[in-house]
Short mmCIF file of C-alpha atoms (C1' of nucleotides) in Angstrom, two decimals:
data_model
loop_
_atom_site.label_atom_id
_atom_site.label_comp_id
_atom_site.label_asym_id
_atom_site.label_seq_id
_atom_site.Cartn_x
_atom_site.Cartn_y
_atom_site.Cartn_z
CA MET K 273 99.15 164.55 92.77
CA GLY K 274 99.38 160.80 93.22
CA ALA K 275 101.94 161.48 95.92
CA THR K 276 100.88 161.06 99.52
CA ASN K 277 101.66 164.15 101.58
CA THR K 278 102.89 162.76 104.88
CA THR K 279 103.89 166.06 106.47
CA HIS K 280 100.56 166.78 108.14
CA TYR K 281 100.06 163.51 109.95
CA SER K 282 101.50 162.16 113.17
CA ASP K 283 104.65 160.05 113.05
CA LEU K 284 102.63 157.16 114.37
CA ASP K 285 99.99 157.39 111.66
CA ASN K 286 102.67 157.63 109.00
CA LYS K 287 104.49 154.63 110.43
CA LEU K 288 101.36 152.52 110.56
CA ALA K 289 100.46 153.53 107.00
CA ALA K 290 103.95 152.69 105.74
CA PHE K 291 103.82 149.28 107.37
CA CYS K 292 100.40 148.58 105.88
CA LYS K 293 101.61 149.72 102.49
CA ALA K 294 104.34 147.09 102.65
CA LEU K 295 101.72 144.40 103.31
CA ALA K 296 99.26 145.83 100.80
CA HIS K 297 100.11 143.29 98.11
CA PRO K 298 99.22 139.59 98.34
CA ALA K 299 102.59 138.60 96.88
CA ARG K 300 104.38 140.31 99.75
CA VAL K 301 102.13 138.64 102.30
CA ALA K 302 102.83 135.30 100.62
CA ILE K 303 106.57 135.99 100.55
CA LEU K 304 106.60 136.75 104.28
CA LYS K 305 104.62 133.62 105.10
CA HIS K 306 106.88 131.50 102.94
CA VAL K 307 110.04 132.90 104.48
CA ALA K 308 108.59 132.21 107.92
CA LYS K 309 107.43 128.71 107.01
CA VAL K 310 110.70 127.58 105.48
CA GLY K 311 112.08 128.93 108.72
CA SER K 312 115.72 129.66 108.55
CA CYS K 313 116.52 130.87 105.07
CA ILE K 314 115.76 130.86 101.39
CA CYS K 315 116.76 132.40 98.11
CA ASN K 316 114.98 132.18 94.80
CA GLU K 317 112.68 129.40 95.91
CA ILE K 318 110.22 132.25 96.11
CA VAL K 319 110.41 132.66 92.36
CA ASP K 320 109.33 129.03 91.97
CA GLU K 321 106.67 129.41 94.64
CA LEU K 322 104.92 132.52 93.29
CA PRO K 323 103.59 133.34 89.82
CA LEU K 324 105.96 136.26 89.33
CA ALA K 325 109.19 136.77 87.45
CA GLN K 326 112.49 137.06 89.26
CA PRO K 327 112.88 140.85 88.91
CA THR K 328 109.39 141.33 90.33
CA ILE K 329 110.16 139.16 93.35
CA SER K 330 113.40 141.05 93.86
CA GLN K 331 111.47 144.32 93.81
CA HIS K 332 108.98 143.07 96.42
CA LEU K 333 111.83 141.80 98.57
CA ARG K 334 113.43 145.22 98.45
CA GLU K 335 110.27 146.88 99.71
CA LEU K 336 110.05 144.47 102.61
CA LYS K 337 113.73 144.92 103.35
CA SER K 338 113.57 148.71 103.22
CA LEU K 339 111.09 148.68 106.10
CA GLY K 340 113.19 146.18 108.01
CA LEU K 341 110.53 143.47 107.91
CA ILE K 342 113.04 140.98 106.57
CA LYS K 343 116.81 140.71 106.63
CA GLY K 344 119.06 139.34 103.91
CA SER K 345 122.61 138.12 104.17
CA VAL K 346 124.91 136.74 101.51
CA GLU K 347 125.18 132.97 101.65
CA GLY K 348 127.61 131.91 98.94
CA VAL K 349 126.03 132.49 95.56
CA SER K 350 122.54 133.02 96.90
CA ILE K 351 121.07 135.27 99.58
CA CYS K 352 119.49 134.20 102.82
CA TYR K 353 116.31 136.00 103.80
CA CYS K 354 114.58 135.80 107.10
CA ILE K 355 112.04 137.52 109.32
CA ASN K 356 113.38 140.41 111.38
CA LYS K 357 111.75 139.49 114.67
CA GLU K 358 112.51 142.69 116.59
CA VAL K 359 110.85 144.87 113.96
CA TRP K 360 107.78 142.67 113.88
CA ASP K 361 107.46 142.87 117.64
CA GLU K 362 107.44 146.64 117.33
CA TYR K 363 104.74 146.67 114.68
CA GLN K 364 102.66 144.16 116.57
CA THR K 365 102.59 146.59 119.49
CA LEU K 366 101.61 149.42 117.16
CA PHE K 367 98.78 147.33 115.77
CA ASN K 368 97.53 146.18 119.13
CA ASN K 369 97.36 149.83 120.17
CA LEU K 370 95.42 150.68 117.02
CA PHE K 371 92.91 147.92 117.65
CA SER K 372 92.59 149.08 121.25
CA ASP K 373 91.96 152.63 120.11
CA LEU K 374 89.30 151.68 117.59
CA LYS K 375 87.33 148.90 119.14
CA PRO K 376 85.89 150.63 122.21
CA ALA K 377 84.17 153.07 119.87
CA GLY K 378 81.56 150.45 119.26
CA ASN K 379 78.57 150.78 117.00
CA CYS K 380 76.55 153.96 117.02
CA CYS K 381 74.60 153.58 113.79
CA MET I 1000 100.99 146.58 84.25
CA GLY I 1001 100.31 148.30 87.57
CA ALA I 1002 97.39 146.02 88.26
CA THR I 1003 97.78 143.46 91.02
CA ASN I 1004 96.85 139.98 89.88
CA THR I 1005 95.02 138.46 92.85
CA THR I 1006 94.02 135.20 91.21
CA HIS I 1007 97.10 133.23 92.19
CA TYR I 1008 97.11 133.94 95.89
CA SER I 1009 95.09 132.45 98.73
CA ASP I 1010 91.86 134.14 99.78
CA LEU I 1011 93.46 134.86 103.13
CA ASP I 1012 96.49 136.57 101.64
CA ASN I 1013 94.26 138.64 99.37
CA LYS I 1014 92.05 139.60 102.27
CA LEU I 1015 94.96 140.66 104.43
CA ALA I 1016 96.47 142.64 101.56
CA ALA I 1017 93.16 144.39 100.85
CA PHE I 1018 92.80 145.34 104.50
CA CYS I 1019 96.34 146.69 104.61
CA LYS I 1020 95.74 148.61 101.42
CA ALA I 1021 92.85 150.38 103.11
CA LEU I 1022 95.15 151.44 105.96
CA ALA I 1023 98.07 152.25 103.67
CA HIS I 1024 97.45 155.99 103.76
CA PRO I 1025 98.03 158.15 106.86
CA ALA I 1026 94.86 160.14 106.18
CA ARG I 1027 92.77 156.98 106.42
CA VAL I 1028 94.49 155.95 109.65
CA ALA I 1029 93.81 159.44 111.01
CA ILE I 1030 90.18 159.30 109.89
CA LEU I 1031 89.64 155.99 111.65
CA LYS I 1032 91.23 157.24 114.85
CA HIS I 1033 89.18 160.43 114.74
CA VAL I 1034 85.94 158.57 114.17
CA ALA I 1035 86.78 156.30 117.09
CA LYS I 1036 87.81 159.18 119.36
CA VAL I 1037 84.74 161.30 118.74
CA GLY I 1038 82.98 158.08 119.57
CA SER I 1039 79.44 158.00 118.40
CA CYS I 1040 79.27 159.97 115.18
CA ILE I 1041 80.61 162.67 112.95
CA CYS I 1042 80.18 164.31 109.56
CA ASN I 1043 82.46 166.77 107.86
CA GLU I 1044 84.36 167.54 111.03
CA ILE I 1045 86.96 165.37 109.36
CA VAL I 1046 87.39 167.96 106.65
CA ASP I 1047 88.23 170.54 109.34
CA GLU I 1048 90.47 168.08 111.13
CA LEU I 1049 92.62 166.97 108.19
CA PRO I 1050 94.55 168.97 105.58
CA LEU I 1051 92.50 167.64 102.69
CA ALA I 1052 89.64 168.96 100.61
CA GLN I 1053 86.13 167.64 101.02
CA PRO I 1054 86.09 165.47 97.88
CA THR I 1055 89.34 163.83 98.94
CA ILE I 1056 87.96 163.00 102.39
CA SER I 1057 84.83 161.62 100.77
CA GLN I 1058 86.98 159.41 98.57
CA HIS I 1059 88.96 158.05 101.54
CA LEU I 1060 85.72 157.43 103.43
CA ARG I 1061 84.39 155.44 100.50
CA GLU I 1062 87.45 153.18 100.52
CA LEU I 1063 87.05 152.51 104.22
CA LYS I 1064 83.33 151.94 103.79
CA SER I 1065 83.76 149.57 100.85
CA LEU I 1066 85.77 147.22 103.06
CA GLY I 1067 83.23 147.51 105.85
CA LEU I 1068 85.69 149.14 108.24
CA ILE I 1069 83.24 151.96 108.92
CA LYS I 1070 79.50 152.33 108.58
CA GLY I 1071 77.60 155.44 107.56
CA SER I 1072 73.96 156.27 108.13
CA VAL I 1073 71.99 159.34 107.17
CA GLU I 1074 71.43 161.65 110.13
CA GLY I 1075 69.35 164.54 108.87
CA VAL I 1076 71.43 166.67 106.56
CA SER I 1077 74.74 165.09 107.48
CA ILE I 1078 75.96 161.53 107.65
CA CYS I 1079 76.96 159.62 110.74
CA TYR I 1080 80.08 157.50 110.45
CA CYS I 1081 81.26 154.99 112.96
CA ILE I 1082 83.56 152.02 113.43
CA ASN I 1083 82.15 148.69 112.34
CA LYS I 1084 83.18 146.67 115.36
CA GLU I 1085 82.36 143.21 114.03
CA VAL I 1086 84.53 143.67 110.97
CA TRP I 1087 87.43 144.94 113.06
CA ASP I 1088 87.17 141.93 115.32
CA GLU I 1089 87.52 139.74 112.27
CA TYR I 1090 90.59 141.54 110.99
CA GLN I 1091 92.17 141.57 114.41
CA THR I 1092 91.96 137.78 114.41
CA LEU I 1093 93.49 137.66 110.94
CA PHE I 1094 96.33 139.86 112.09
CA ASN I 1095 96.98 137.97 115.27
CA ASN I 1096 97.25 134.82 113.19
CA LEU I 1097 99.70 136.50 110.84
CA PHE I 1098 101.88 137.65 113.69
CA SER I 1099 101.74 134.15 115.16
CA ASP I 1100 102.78 132.67 111.84
CA LEU I 1101 105.72 135.01 111.37
CA LYS I 1102 107.24 135.50 114.77
CA PRO I 1103 108.30 131.96 115.64
CA ALA I 1104 110.52 132.02 112.55
CA GLY I 1105 113.04 133.97 114.55
CA ASN I 1106 116.33 135.30 113.28
CA CYS I 1107 118.53 133.12 111.16
CA CYS I 1108 120.90 135.68 109.69
"C1'" DC M 116 58.78 175.58 95.46
"C1'" DT M 117 63.32 177.63 96.33
"C1'" DC M 118 67.45 178.21 98.71
"C1'" DC M 119 70.98 176.23 101.45
"C1'" DC M 120 73.80 172.81 103.50
"C1'" DA M 121 76.43 168.42 103.64
"C1'" DT M 122 78.07 164.81 101.01
"C1'" DA M 123 78.94 162.31 96.68
"C1'" DT M 124 80.43 162.00 91.96
"C1'" DT M 125 82.92 163.35 87.82
"C1'" DG M 126 86.85 164.68 85.31
"C1'" DC M 127 91.43 165.51 85.18
"C1'" DA M 128 96.55 166.08 86.23
"C1'" DA M 129 100.55 164.40 88.72
"C1'" DT M 130 102.70 160.69 90.69
"C1'" DA M 131 103.16 155.79 92.33
"C1'" DT M 132 102.83 150.88 91.73
"C1'" DT M 133 103.18 146.61 89.34
"C1'" DA M 134 105.35 143.67 86.20
"C1'" DC M 135 108.75 142.06 83.07
"C1'" DG M 136 112.63 141.77 79.51
"C1'" DA M 137 117.25 142.92 79.16
"C1'" DT M 138 121.26 143.41 81.44
"C1'" DA M 139 124.62 144.08 85.16
"C1'" DA M 140 127.03 142.56 89.38
"C1'" DA M 141 128.84 139.17 92.40
"C1'" DT M 142 130.37 134.71 93.46
"C1'" DT M 143 131.19 129.77 92.84
"C1'" DT M 144 132.83 126.19 89.96
"C1'" DA M 145 135.32 124.18 86.12
"C1'" DT B 1077 140.35 132.99 83.11
"C1'" DA B 1078 135.83 131.48 81.55
"C1'" DA B 1079 131.31 129.72 82.19
"C1'" DA B 1080 127.44 129.19 85.17
"C1'" DT B 1081 124.35 130.65 88.81
"C1'" DT B 1082 121.92 133.86 91.71
"C1'" DT B 1083 120.26 138.25 92.68
"C1'" DA B 1084 119.93 143.26 91.69
"C1'" DT B 1085 119.15 147.12 88.71
"C1'" DC B 1086 117.54 149.66 84.58
"C1'" DG B 1087 114.20 150.92 81.38
"C1'" DT B 1088 109.64 150.89 80.10
"C1'" DA B 1089 104.55 149.99 79.55
"C1'" DA B 1090 100.10 149.51 81.78
"C1'" DT B 1091 97.38 150.58 85.49
"C1'" DA B 1092 96.32 152.56 90.19
"C1'" DT B 1093 96.36 156.17 93.58
"C1'" DT B 1094 96.08 160.79 95.25
"C1'" DG B 1095 94.14 165.22 95.23
"C1'" DC B 1096 91.25 168.90 93.89
"C1'" DA B 1097 87.95 172.04 91.24
"C1'" DA B 1098 83.60 171.82 89.41
"C1'" DT B 1099 79.36 169.97 89.70
"C1'" DA B 1100 75.59 166.88 91.03
"C1'" DT B 1101 72.56 164.93 94.60
"C1'" DG B 1102 69.60 164.71 98.51
"C1'" DG B 1103 67.59 166.57 102.42
"C1'" DG B 1104 66.03 170.33 105.76
"C1'" DA B 1105 64.65 175.33 106.34
"C1'" DG B 1106 62.23 179.17 105.00
#
DNA sequence: CTCCCATATTGCAATATTACGATAAATTTA
DNA sequence: TAAATTTATCGTAATATTGCAATATGGGAG
């Protein structure tokens, strides 16, 4: 075990869970916020910004990139990362729907 | 390692990450939706609903409960679970703020 | 009190995640 | 070409997560 069996759940539930998994580490939340704050682009400023070694940052960036939450393009020696707006719009809709589904339930106990 | 070091991140980032961690499994997303759909209350209907054994469901419920996302109260022999609306309101605000922070960044690359 | 039912806890095995040092790959500069 | 810089990948250790069988716990029913 230790492996999540995704085959029995709806595509939507799996997608929401995968998105949340990508945000389920404070370093990745901080990376996203930093990328957004600096605005256009960055590179290994993140390594200076966060208390993690360069390979660890690279690993977190890969997870975010694999879900499409950020994009990276080669910019000379370094790499430019930025928020992938379209993908975020999609997940925001998913999340709004989740909140809509859950909130009307209200408090029974 | 394998342990996330939360001490170097902001309380907000840690809180968001902890919330996402709770939703980072499709079974827990499905449990929340089921609890909300059935509305008032449930018990081990979840065990019949999902392809997981009773101890596994109980474990997922504990994770959701420990973050305050659901409440449980004894109802005779069984236990009544429901959505904790106040807590969800709080996280919805957190999430809306996150989306607001990230989206204006737009696409640079 | 005893049995039964629903839920929780424990213990364990398999796998995933986190983190980093060492190193590779790619590109710019000298 | 060679050295320097930036990022990615590999290998590995420590810890966390997932899942279940077995068992414990806490109430109601008889």
